[in-house]
Amino acid sequence: MADLSKNDEAVAAAVEAPVGRGEPILQVRNLKKHFPLTQGIVFKKQVGAVKAVDGVSFDLYQGETLGIVGESGCGKSTVAKLLMNLESATAGEVFYKGQDITKLSGRALKAVRRNIQMVFQDPYTSLNPRMTVGDIIGEPFDIHPEVAPKGDRRRKVQELLDVVGLNPEYINRYPHQFSGGQRQRIGIARGLALNPEIIICDEPVSALDVSVQAQVINLMGKLQDEFNLSYLFIAHDLSIGRHISDRVGVMYLGKMAEIGTDEQIYEHPTHPYTQALLSAVPVPDPEARAHRERIILTGDVPSPANPPSGCSFRTRCWKAQEKCSQETPLLAIPQRFDGLDTPAAHLSACHFAEEKQVVPVH
Amino acid sequence: MLDVTKTATAVEDAVALPADPAPAAKQEKARSLWGDAWVDLRRNPYFLVASVLIFFLLLVAAFPGLFTSASPTKGDLVRHFLGKPELGSIGSEGWLGYDGQGRSVYARLIYGTRASIIVGVTVTAIVTLVGGVMGMLAGYFGGWIDALLSRLTDIFFGIPFLLGAMVVLQSFVERTVWVVVFALAFLGWTQMARVMRGAVITVKHADYVHAAKALGAGTGRILFRHILPNAMAPVIVVATIALGGYISAEATLSYLGLGLAAPTVSWGVDISTGVDQIRVAQHILLWPSIMLSITVLAFIMLGEAVRNALDPKLR
């Protein structure tokens, strides 16, 4: 998977295609979400926009996990909402099997929703406290009655509970009677109910204890193999991102900074932001810790309402030059690596992309 | 697509695995929020006491003749303020004494129940329905609908309650119970609309609402399955407390000579006359006030019990 062959260049012109994965199931092209900033009470005047997501493109292939990592406020969750059509995109397209889903509504949108489901971040707020577990997991069948005949639903709900490792007898309990990890399993069962092809996971384990995180992550891995699911896995924890992902995209200020296989990103990062991010990961080995280089960024993340010109990372980058403020770097294979058979030859949005050895996380 | 069929078989395989998912659970009936609430209510002493009281009040309101043979309007001035309560002869015409015009206080209590209960219950029902719908629409849809409905609410909120009720009541020649109900509901729905709007706004941003949307749920399902059950608690509390307020508002209007007028019998009418005569004959004010308090208490207890039963965490 890591060795990217030269033949893929045609596809890689937009976004790279991992070998042997066929057609992408989800294609995101130049997706934008700008939240307007208004002034005035009666006559609202738009004075600007928060560019939460500002031109993001990537592909998701059948059966793979694409991790999206980045710090708080970089637009990860907004991407998830846009893909779920919970927010309407300002510009750009999302193609599910060749069909642009951002403009769909009504019945067509409902049909697409069957195939794209979501697992939410906070298991304490994502389950209706006034519904039984049976009602929560059975609701997808009420909304899409064609999936399960009426008499069959209760059995299906119990099977789903069993699939996610919960006792099928819990069907009549309420969410508050479960622990955080169990609740997240209920959320996963709800996401699985319609037998979707894609599950968008918006930091599904960040609200859980570390020990429970591992259980839930492993469950998700198991389910992926079992049901041939494609995951878009949003995380701010780099180690979790690596553990579950086949490919990883790094986001900064509403833009994709770098995207590649987990080996390419974690061991051969070429974007300075990725390098800085990775250098902040705690290293458990004291020997290795002593030898690693910490890249300490100065300043804060600029406001997405007023992003810097050119490269959005240039205000905090140690490599920034005149060119960075004038030209926006495109997400492409850096010229110096183009055509070379090296793990560094992956998409990176930097004018001065180069490999830098940072201590890898495993 | 090949992959789809593969996925389907994968599901079937997984589905076939737990062939026997706990036989005990299978027999157990599927439960729902309302079903569980009902089971809980039937064991709740507050609910039982409140239901018995309300049932009794409704019975009195419907068939006052069953409880007394005396007339509430026939007065005999010989009995002016006569007879302080004689509790020994429960149920007799004069056991609670007579009022200023020599009418049986007990008979007036029984016959007054109907008007007071009608005013209290129907005004609360209308106000909760109208205000609830207005608040829900404003809170859920936001934007110009919210702007329009909220300003409308503000306009009605700006009208002083008594002054507004006076204007409404003055414009009717004949003031029946229903006119009073209309006047109180016309001015009272704003309170419920505000409570409902606030509750809906808090709930509508919850993740489970987004989850329902992501599943493709329609607006009706989101409103009635997800938002309403979670936004109802404050409305129930305000509504049950307001119920007592409406009965006493009717009394206030009667006192001002604008509510129900003399031939109609209601607790409100008696309370307002009783206030005038408190230094001469306390029992005229006492008994209708006690009945009013019991009614309000019964409805508040009912509301509290229902609210708690609908919250699984409080069961």
mmCIF file of C-alpha atoms in Angstrom, chain B residues 109-309:
data_model
loop_
_atom_site.group_PDB
_atom_site.id
_atom_site.type_symbol
_atom_site.label_atom_id
_atom_site.label_comp_id
_atom_site.label_asym_id
_atom_site.label_seq_id
_atom_site.Cartn_x
_atom_site.Cartn_y
_atom_site.Cartn_z
ATOM 1 C CA LEU B 109 -69.631 25.398 46.414
ATOM 2 C CA ILE B 110 -70.984 22.358 44.588
ATOM 3 C CA TYR B 111 -72.595 24.289 41.745
ATOM 4 C CA GLY B 112 -69.631 26.643 41.423
ATOM 5 C CA THR B 113 -67.265 23.776 40.688
ATOM 6 C CA ARG B 114 -68.379 23.515 37.086
ATOM 7 C CA ALA B 115 -67.547 27.093 36.069
ATOM 8 C CA SER B 116 -64.234 27.116 37.918
ATOM 9 C CA ILE B 117 -63.082 23.761 36.571
ATOM 10 C CA ILE B 118 -64.140 24.708 33.035
ATOM 11 C CA VAL B 119 -62.242 27.986 33.256
ATOM 12 C CA GLY B 120 -59.130 26.424 34.784
ATOM 13 C CA VAL B 121 -58.885 23.310 32.630
ATOM 14 C CA THR B 122 -59.946 24.726 29.266
ATOM 15 C CA VAL B 123 -57.857 27.885 29.544
ATOM 16 C CA THR B 124 -54.829 25.776 30.491
ATOM 17 C CA ALA B 125 -55.487 23.363 27.634
ATOM 18 C CA ILE B 126 -55.921 26.108 25.030
ATOM 19 C CA VAL B 127 -52.968 28.099 26.299
ATOM 20 C CA THR B 128 -50.687 25.051 26.364
ATOM 21 C CA LEU B 129 -51.753 24.001 22.892
ATOM 22 C CA VAL B 130 -51.583 27.423 21.236
ATOM 23 C CA GLY B 131 -48.558 28.652 23.154
ATOM 24 C CA GLY B 132 -46.836 25.291 22.817
ATOM 25 C CA VAL B 133 -47.296 25.154 19.054
ATOM 26 C CA MET B 134 -46.246 28.787 18.630
ATOM 27 C CA GLY B 135 -43.191 28.303 20.843
ATOM 28 C CA MET B 136 -42.224 25.071 19.152
ATOM 29 C CA LEU B 137 -42.448 26.553 15.658
ATOM 30 C CA ALA B 138 -40.554 29.689 16.674
ATOM 31 C CA GLY B 139 -37.879 27.752 18.524
ATOM 32 C CA TYR B 140 -37.360 24.997 15.993
ATOM 33 C CA PHE B 141 -37.488 26.889 12.717
ATOM 34 C CA GLY B 142 -35.913 30.137 13.914
ATOM 35 C CA GLY B 143 -35.245 32.790 11.303
ATOM 36 C CA TRP B 144 -38.179 34.880 10.126
ATOM 37 C CA ILE B 145 -40.760 32.518 11.658
ATOM 38 C CA ASP B 146 -39.166 33.063 15.050
ATOM 39 C CA ALA B 147 -38.931 36.819 14.463
ATOM 40 C CA LEU B 148 -42.597 37.015 13.501
ATOM 41 C CA LEU B 149 -43.964 34.790 16.272
ATOM 42 C CA SER B 150 -41.723 36.262 18.951
ATOM 43 C CA ARG B 151 -42.751 39.823 18.118
ATOM 44 C CA LEU B 152 -46.385 38.713 18.151
ATOM 45 C CA THR B 153 -45.779 37.178 21.571
ATOM 46 C CA ASP B 154 -44.154 40.413 22.726
ATOM 47 C CA ILE B 155 -47.150 42.440 21.581
ATOM 48 C CA PHE B 156 -49.540 40.283 23.603
ATOM 49 C CA PHE B 157 -47.109 40.244 26.498
ATOM 50 C CA GLY B 158 -47.128 44.032 26.470
ATOM 51 C CA ILE B 159 -50.875 44.222 27.111
ATOM 52 C CA PRO B 160 -51.537 44.444 30.873
ATOM 53 C CA PHE B 161 -53.461 41.301 31.751
ATOM 54 C CA LEU B 162 -56.385 42.870 33.593
ATOM 55 C CA LEU B 163 -56.690 45.846 31.286
ATOM 56 C CA GLY B 164 -56.647 43.556 28.258
ATOM 57 C CA ALA B 165 -59.185 41.201 29.789
ATOM 58 C CA MET B 166 -61.440 44.175 30.582
ATOM 59 C CA VAL B 167 -61.368 45.313 26.965
ATOM 60 C CA VAL B 168 -62.085 41.823 25.671
ATOM 61 C CA LEU B 169 -64.883 41.181 28.153
ATOM 62 C CA GLN B 170 -66.446 44.587 27.628
ATOM 63 C CA SER B 171 -66.861 43.843 23.963
ATOM 64 C CA PHE B 172 -69.198 40.953 24.715
ATOM 65 C CA VAL B 173 -72.805 41.635 25.637
ATOM 66 C CA GLU B 174 -73.380 38.362 27.384
ATOM 67 C CA ARG B 175 -70.567 37.123 29.580
ATOM 68 C CA THR B 176 -70.765 33.361 29.791
ATOM 69 C CA VAL B 177 -68.063 31.032 31.064
ATOM 70 C CA TRP B 178 -66.788 30.607 27.512
ATOM 71 C CA VAL B 179 -66.294 34.341 27.073
ATOM 72 C CA VAL B 180 -64.146 34.387 30.199
ATOM 73 C CA VAL B 181 -62.233 31.351 28.887
ATOM 74 C CA PHE B 182 -61.630 33.180 25.619
ATOM 75 C CA ALA B 183 -60.457 36.359 27.341
ATOM 76 C CA LEU B 184 -58.003 34.515 29.598
ATOM 77 C CA ALA B 185 -56.649 32.277 26.827
ATOM 78 C CA PHE B 186 -56.359 35.216 24.419
ATOM 79 C CA LEU B 187 -53.952 36.958 26.777
ATOM 80 C CA GLY B 188 -52.389 33.973 28.501
ATOM 81 C CA TRP B 189 -50.781 31.935 25.696
ATOM 82 C CA THR B 190 -47.695 34.141 25.499
ATOM 83 C CA GLN B 191 -46.243 32.784 28.722
ATOM 84 C CA MET B 192 -46.392 29.203 27.451
ATOM 85 C CA ALA B 193 -45.008 30.214 24.059
ATOM 86 C CA ARG B 194 -41.949 31.711 25.704
ATOM 87 C CA VAL B 195 -41.306 28.725 27.941
ATOM 88 C CA MET B 196 -41.722 26.319 25.044
ATOM 89 C CA ARG B 197 -39.529 28.345 22.698
ATOM 90 C CA GLY B 198 -36.691 28.424 25.203
ATOM 91 C CA ALA B 199 -36.930 24.707 25.911
ATOM 92 C CA VAL B 200 -37.018 23.828 22.209
ATOM 93 C CA ILE B 201 -33.993 25.981 21.440
ATOM 94 C CA THR B 202 -31.957 24.193 24.122
ATOM 95 C CA VAL B 203 -32.979 20.779 22.844
ATOM 96 C CA LYS B 204 -32.740 21.313 19.107
ATOM 97 C CA HIS B 205 -28.954 21.575 19.096
ATOM 98 C CA ALA B 206 -28.530 18.264 20.917
ATOM 99 C CA ASP B 207 -26.556 15.602 19.107
ATOM 100 C CA TYR B 208 -29.457 13.160 19.132
ATOM 101 C CA VAL B 209 -31.447 15.583 17.008
ATOM 102 C CA HIS B 210 -28.555 15.720 14.529
ATOM 103 C CA ALA B 211 -28.385 11.939 14.661
ATOM 104 C CA ALA B 212 -32.075 11.694 13.757
ATOM 105 C CA LYS B 213 -31.554 14.120 10.887
ATOM 106 C CA ALA B 214 -28.585 12.101 9.702
ATOM 107 C CA LEU B 215 -30.828 9.038 9.622
ATOM 108 C CA GLY B 216 -33.200 10.924 7.340
ATOM 109 C CA ALA B 217 -35.950 11.615 9.886
ATOM 110 C CA GLY B 218 -38.626 14.063 8.782
ATOM 111 C CA THR B 219 -39.501 17.269 10.620
ATOM 112 C CA GLY B 220 -42.567 15.683 12.233
ATOM 113 C CA ARG B 221 -40.591 12.802 13.678
ATOM 114 C CA ILE B 222 -37.854 15.108 14.943
ATOM 115 C CA LEU B 223 -40.369 17.437 16.571
ATOM 116 C CA PHE B 224 -42.608 14.844 18.170
ATOM 117 C CA ARG B 225 -40.196 12.008 18.966
ATOM 118 C CA HIS B 226 -37.094 13.938 19.907
ATOM 119 C CA ILE B 227 -37.748 17.572 20.678
ATOM 120 C CA LEU B 228 -41.181 17.563 22.309
ATOM 121 C CA PRO B 229 -40.557 14.813 24.913
ATOM 122 C CA ASN B 230 -37.343 16.559 25.943
ATOM 123 C CA ALA B 231 -38.781 20.080 25.969
ATOM 124 C CA MET B 232 -42.047 19.270 27.727
ATOM 125 C CA ALA B 233 -40.957 19.247 31.382
ATOM 126 C CA PRO B 234 -40.866 23.022 31.995
ATOM 127 C CA VAL B 235 -44.124 23.475 30.089
ATOM 128 C CA ILE B 236 -45.912 20.924 32.272
ATOM 129 C CA VAL B 237 -44.704 22.667 35.420
ATOM 130 C CA VAL B 238 -45.707 26.135 34.243
ATOM 131 C CA ALA B 239 -49.062 24.894 32.926
ATOM 132 C CA THR B 240 -50.116 23.199 36.162
ATOM 133 C CA ILE B 241 -49.162 26.190 38.247
ATOM 134 C CA ALA B 242 -50.885 28.528 35.795
ATOM 135 C CA LEU B 243 -54.101 26.487 36.081
ATOM 136 C CA GLY B 244 -54.664 27.769 39.597
ATOM 137 C CA GLY B 245 -53.786 31.238 38.379
ATOM 138 C CA TYR B 246 -56.544 31.135 35.762
ATOM 139 C CA ILE B 247 -59.174 30.115 38.304
ATOM 140 C CA SER B 248 -58.135 32.991 40.544
ATOM 141 C CA ALA B 249 -57.921 35.350 37.557
ATOM 142 C CA GLU B 250 -61.539 34.522 36.885
ATOM 143 C CA ALA B 251 -62.203 35.404 40.544
ATOM 144 C CA THR B 252 -60.375 38.709 40.148
ATOM 145 C CA LEU B 253 -62.378 39.591 37.055
ATOM 146 C CA SER B 254 -65.587 38.679 38.856
ATOM 147 C CA TYR B 255 -64.544 40.878 41.743
ATOM 148 C CA LEU B 256 -64.091 43.765 39.305
ATOM 149 C CA GLY B 257 -67.530 43.023 37.943
ATOM 150 C CA LEU B 258 -66.171 41.877 34.608
ATOM 151 C CA GLY B 259 -66.045 38.135 34.955
ATOM 152 C CA LEU B 260 -68.994 35.899 35.552
ATOM 153 C CA ALA B 261 -71.978 37.857 36.783
ATOM 154 C CA ALA B 262 -74.450 37.188 39.546
ATOM 155 C CA PRO B 263 -76.778 34.427 38.350
ATOM 156 C CA THR B 264 -73.806 32.285 37.324
ATOM 157 C CA VAL B 265 -72.292 30.443 40.257
ATOM 158 C CA SER B 266 -68.540 30.068 40.507
ATOM 159 C CA TRP B 267 -65.916 29.918 43.234
ATOM 160 C CA GLY B 268 -64.482 33.090 41.778
ATOM 161 C CA VAL B 269 -67.757 34.972 42.247
ATOM 162 C CA ASP B 270 -68.032 33.753 45.826
ATOM 163 C CA ILE B 271 -64.419 34.505 46.645
ATOM 164 C CA SER B 272 -64.797 38.043 45.391
ATOM 165 C CA THR B 273 -67.963 38.622 47.438
ATOM 166 C CA GLY B 274 -66.396 36.858 50.395
ATOM 167 C CA VAL B 275 -63.486 39.278 50.376
ATOM 168 C CA ASP B 276 -65.902 42.150 50.931
ATOM 169 C CA GLN B 277 -67.520 40.439 53.864
ATOM 170 C CA ILE B 278 -64.476 38.959 55.542
ATOM 171 C CA ARG B 279 -64.942 40.850 58.804
ATOM 172 C CA VAL B 280 -68.565 39.837 59.102
ATOM 173 C CA ALA B 281 -68.621 36.287 57.848
ATOM 174 C CA GLN B 282 -65.322 34.525 57.184
ATOM 175 C CA HIS B 283 -66.880 31.247 56.080
ATOM 176 C CA ILE B 284 -68.060 32.731 52.782
ATOM 177 C CA LEU B 285 -64.454 33.315 51.703
ATOM 178 C CA LEU B 286 -63.046 30.258 53.454
ATOM 179 C CA TRP B 287 -64.793 27.357 51.718
ATOM 180 C CA PRO B 288 -64.409 28.372 48.068
ATOM 181 C CA SER B 289 -60.772 29.261 48.771
ATOM 182 C CA ILE B 290 -60.147 25.817 50.235
ATOM 183 C CA MET B 291 -61.710 24.203 47.186
ATOM 184 C CA LEU B 292 -59.579 26.360 44.894
ATOM 185 C CA SER B 293 -56.436 25.385 46.787
ATOM 186 C CA ILE B 294 -57.297 21.687 46.670
ATOM 187 C CA THR B 295 -57.945 21.891 42.917
ATOM 188 C CA VAL B 296 -54.705 23.691 42.216
ATOM 189 C CA LEU B 297 -52.812 21.282 44.451
ATOM 190 C CA ALA B 298 -54.317 18.287 42.680
ATOM 191 C CA PHE B 299 -53.291 19.561 39.264
ATOM 192 C CA ILE B 300 -49.801 20.523 40.416
ATOM 193 C CA MET B 301 -49.339 17.059 41.904
ATOM 194 C CA LEU B 302 -50.569 15.506 38.681
ATOM 195 C CA GLY B 303 -48.223 17.640 36.615
ATOM 196 C CA GLU B 304 -45.269 16.834 38.829
ATOM 197 C CA ALA B 305 -45.991 13.117 38.730
ATOM 198 C CA VAL B 306 -46.338 13.125 34.928
ATOM 199 C CA ARG B 307 -43.185 15.162 34.482
ATOM 200 C CA ASN B 308 -41.182 12.802 36.681
ATOM 201 C CA ALA B 309 -42.628 9.745 34.992
#
